[in-house]
Amino acid sequence: MSKYFADDLMFIMPLGPEPGIKLYGQVMGAHKISLHLALLACRRQHRDVTVDLTGVHYLSQSALETLVGAARTLPPPLRLTLRAGPDLDLPGRLAAHGWHETQSLQLSDA
């Protein structure tokens, strides 16, 4: 995958000096493959990965499942950190599915 992905609804770009990606717009189920490929590219660095969702207006349930699935594939002690504002209600959505107990997943406030 290139370092960037864009379509009419979403934009993915590298996070910068830390391993990770920053997303903008609406992340739909149709973006699962692009999201997965971007996360795989980050994992090659063998470090914790951050996904910055502060520019996301909508995160579909299937896209959230993709993020949780990526976190579950990380070997200990690596973690996937989701950085998001309160409007996405990630704590509530993760708890509703029992995903809040995923050891390799952590949340960070925007």
PDB file of C-alpha atoms in Angstrom:
ATOM      1  CA  MET A   1       0.000   0.000   0.000  1.00  0.00           C
ATOM      2  CA  SER A   2       1.151   3.541  -0.584  1.00  0.00           C
ATOM      3  CA  LYS A   3       1.530   5.761   2.435  1.00  0.00           C
ATOM      4  CA  TYR A   4      -1.817   7.413   1.708  1.00  0.00           C
ATOM      5  CA  PHE A   5      -5.341   6.330   0.807  1.00  0.00           C
ATOM      6  CA  ALA A   6      -8.207   8.577  -0.208  1.00  0.00           C
ATOM      7  CA  ASP A   7     -11.707   8.253  -1.589  1.00  0.00           C
ATOM      8  CA  ASP A   8     -14.854  10.374  -1.431  1.00  0.00           C
ATOM      9  CA  LEU A   9     -15.447   9.565   2.261  1.00  0.00           C
ATOM     10  CA  MET A  10     -12.138   8.860   3.958  1.00  0.00           C
ATOM     11  CA  PHE A  11      -8.471   9.787   3.950  1.00  0.00           C
ATOM     12  CA  ILE A  12      -5.623   7.782   5.573  1.00  0.00           C
ATOM     13  CA  MET A  13      -2.159   9.225   6.076  1.00  0.00           C
ATOM     14  CA  PRO A  14       0.897   8.298   8.154  1.00  0.00           C
ATOM     15  CA  LEU A  15       0.818   9.639  11.689  1.00  0.00           C
ATOM     16  CA  GLY A  16       4.285  11.124  11.502  1.00  0.00           C
ATOM     17  CA  PRO A  17       7.265  10.303  13.672  1.00  0.00           C
ATOM     18  CA  GLU A  18       5.420   7.654  15.703  1.00  0.00           C
ATOM     19  CA  PRO A  19       4.177   4.431  14.073  1.00  0.00           C
ATOM     20  CA  GLY A  20       0.554   4.776  13.156  1.00  0.00           C
ATOM     21  CA  ILE A  21      -2.048   6.293  10.906  1.00  0.00           C
ATOM     22  CA  LYS A  22      -4.401   9.250  11.032  1.00  0.00           C
ATOM     23  CA  LEU A  23      -7.872   8.945   9.541  1.00  0.00           C
ATOM     24  CA  TYR A  24     -10.241  11.670   8.371  1.00  0.00           C
ATOM     25  CA  GLY A  25     -13.876  11.607   7.318  1.00  0.00           C
ATOM     26  CA  GLN A  26     -16.237   8.657   7.476  1.00  0.00           C
ATOM     27  CA  VAL A  27     -14.748   5.197   7.956  1.00  0.00           C
ATOM     28  CA  MET A  28     -17.154   2.671   6.461  1.00  0.00           C
ATOM     29  CA  GLY A  29     -17.178  -1.101   6.114  1.00  0.00           C
ATOM     30  CA  ALA A  30     -15.988  -0.679   2.539  1.00  0.00           C
ATOM     31  CA  HIS A  31     -12.724   0.717   3.936  1.00  0.00           C
ATOM     32  CA  LYS A  32     -11.818  -2.406   5.915  1.00  0.00           C
ATOM     33  CA  ILE A  33      -9.249  -3.629   3.389  1.00  0.00           C
ATOM     34  CA  SER A  34      -7.517  -0.253   3.091  1.00  0.00           C
ATOM     35  CA  LEU A  35      -7.541   0.113   6.866  1.00  0.00           C
ATOM     36  CA  HIS A  36      -6.152  -3.392   7.342  1.00  0.00           C
ATOM     37  CA  LEU A  37      -3.355  -2.789   4.802  1.00  0.00           C
ATOM     38  CA  ALA A  38      -2.401   0.504   6.446  1.00  0.00           C
ATOM     39  CA  LEU A  39      -2.221  -1.208   9.844  1.00  0.00           C
ATOM     40  CA  LEU A  40      -0.101  -4.043   8.429  1.00  0.00           C
ATOM     41  CA  ALA A  41       2.364  -1.487   7.079  1.00  0.00           C
ATOM     42  CA  CYS A  42       2.638   0.025  10.575  1.00  0.00           C
ATOM     43  CA  ARG A  43       3.206  -3.359  12.199  1.00  0.00           C
ATOM     44  CA  ARG A  44       6.344  -3.918  10.167  1.00  0.00           C
ATOM     45  CA  GLN A  45       8.032  -1.439  12.497  1.00  0.00           C
ATOM     46  CA  HIS A  46       7.596  -3.860  15.450  1.00  0.00           C
ATOM     47  CA  ARG A  47       6.460  -1.121  17.819  1.00  0.00           C
ATOM     48  CA  ASP A  48       3.244   0.084  19.380  1.00  0.00           C
ATOM     49  CA  VAL A  49       0.864   1.522  16.793  1.00  0.00           C
ATOM     50  CA  THR A  50      -1.443   4.520  17.176  1.00  0.00           C
ATOM     51  CA  VAL A  51      -4.592   5.108  15.148  1.00  0.00           C
ATOM     52  CA  ASP A  52      -5.644   8.744  15.375  1.00  0.00           C
ATOM     53  CA  LEU A  53      -9.392   9.003  14.845  1.00  0.00           C
ATOM     54  CA  THR A  54      -9.752  12.628  15.922  1.00  0.00           C
ATOM     55  CA  GLY A  55     -10.590  13.628  12.337  1.00  0.00           C
ATOM     56  CA  VAL A  56     -13.245  10.923  11.935  1.00  0.00           C
ATOM     57  CA  HIS A  57     -16.930  11.925  11.937  1.00  0.00           C
ATOM     58  CA  TYR A  58     -18.296   8.380  11.642  1.00  0.00           C
ATOM     59  CA  LEU A  59     -16.748   4.974  12.409  1.00  0.00           C
ATOM     60  CA  SER A  60     -18.762   1.963  11.296  1.00  0.00           C
ATOM     61  CA  GLN A  61     -19.033  -1.080  13.524  1.00  0.00           C
ATOM     62  CA  SER A  62     -17.221  -3.255  10.972  1.00  0.00           C
ATOM     63  CA  ALA A  63     -14.330  -0.771  10.786  1.00  0.00           C
ATOM     64  CA  LEU A  64     -14.130  -0.813  14.595  1.00  0.00           C
ATOM     65  CA  GLU A  65     -14.041  -4.627  14.444  1.00  0.00           C
ATOM     66  CA  THR A  66     -11.101  -4.360  12.022  1.00  0.00           C
ATOM     67  CA  LEU A  67      -9.221  -2.184  14.512  1.00  0.00           C
ATOM     68  CA  VAL A  68      -9.937  -4.581  17.385  1.00  0.00           C
ATOM     69  CA  GLY A  69      -8.870  -7.522  15.221  1.00  0.00           C
ATOM     70  CA  ALA A  70      -5.589  -5.796  14.399  1.00  0.00           C
ATOM     71  CA  ALA A  71      -4.962  -5.178  18.101  1.00  0.00           C
ATOM     72  CA  ARG A  72      -5.569  -8.839  18.883  1.00  0.00           C
ATOM     73  CA  THR A  73      -2.839  -9.914  16.447  1.00  0.00           C
ATOM     74  CA  LEU A  74      -0.144  -7.877  18.196  1.00  0.00           C
ATOM     75  CA  PRO A  75       2.276  -9.969  20.248  1.00  0.00           C
ATOM     76  CA  PRO A  76       2.722  -8.914  23.885  1.00  0.00           C
ATOM     77  CA  PRO A  77       3.701  -6.355  25.028  1.00  0.00           C
ATOM     78  CA  LEU A  78       2.805  -4.374  21.864  1.00  0.00           C
ATOM     79  CA  ARG A  79      -0.402  -2.323  21.832  1.00  0.00           C
ATOM     80  CA  LEU A  80      -2.705  -0.598  19.415  1.00  0.00           C
ATOM     81  CA  THR A  81      -3.781   2.778  20.767  1.00  0.00           C
ATOM     82  CA  LEU A  82      -6.964   4.390  19.478  1.00  0.00           C
ATOM     83  CA  ARG A  83      -6.960   8.170  19.902  1.00  0.00           C
ATOM     84  CA  ALA A  84     -10.452   9.633  19.558  1.00  0.00           C
ATOM     85  CA  GLY A  85     -12.734  12.315  20.858  1.00  0.00           C
ATOM     86  CA  PRO A  86     -15.864  11.590  22.883  1.00  0.00           C
ATOM     87  CA  ASP A  87     -18.214  11.858  19.890  1.00  0.00           C
ATOM     88  CA  LEU A  88     -17.265   8.350  18.645  1.00  0.00           C
ATOM     89  CA  ASP A  89     -18.082   6.817  22.090  1.00  0.00           C
ATOM     90  CA  LEU A  90     -15.334   4.225  21.771  1.00  0.00           C
ATOM     91  CA  PRO A  91     -15.400   3.246  25.477  1.00  0.00           C
ATOM     92  CA  GLY A  92     -19.117   2.454  25.299  1.00  0.00           C
ATOM     93  CA  ARG A  93     -18.937   0.714  21.951  1.00  0.00           C
ATOM     94  CA  LEU A  94     -15.987  -1.438  23.008  1.00  0.00           C
ATOM     95  CA  ALA A  95     -17.627  -2.342  26.330  1.00  0.00           C
ATOM     96  CA  ALA A  96     -20.865  -3.310  24.595  1.00  0.00           C
ATOM     97  CA  HIS A  97     -18.990  -6.114  22.807  1.00  0.00           C
ATOM     98  CA  GLY A  98     -16.556  -7.049  25.588  1.00  0.00           C
ATOM     99  CA  TRP A  99     -13.672  -5.650  23.535  1.00  0.00           C
ATOM    100  CA  HIS A 100     -12.665  -3.235  26.310  1.00  0.00           C
ATOM    101  CA  GLU A 101     -10.840  -6.163  27.944  1.00  0.00           C
ATOM    102  CA  THR A 102      -8.540  -6.700  24.948  1.00  0.00           C
ATOM    103  CA  GLN A 103      -5.061  -6.546  26.461  1.00  0.00           C
ATOM    104  CA  SER A 104      -3.372  -5.185  23.346  1.00  0.00           C
ATOM    105  CA  LEU A 105      -5.899  -2.365  22.832  1.00  0.00           C
ATOM    106  CA  GLN A 106      -5.913   0.938  24.653  1.00  0.00           C
ATOM    107  CA  LEU A 107      -7.796   4.195  24.295  1.00  0.00           C
ATOM    108  CA  SER A 108      -6.366   7.675  24.438  1.00  0.00           C
ATOM    109  CA  ASP A 109      -8.274  10.934  24.653  1.00  0.00           C
ATOM    110  CA  ALA A 110      -7.831  13.419  21.847  1.00  0.00           C
TER     111      ALA A 110
END
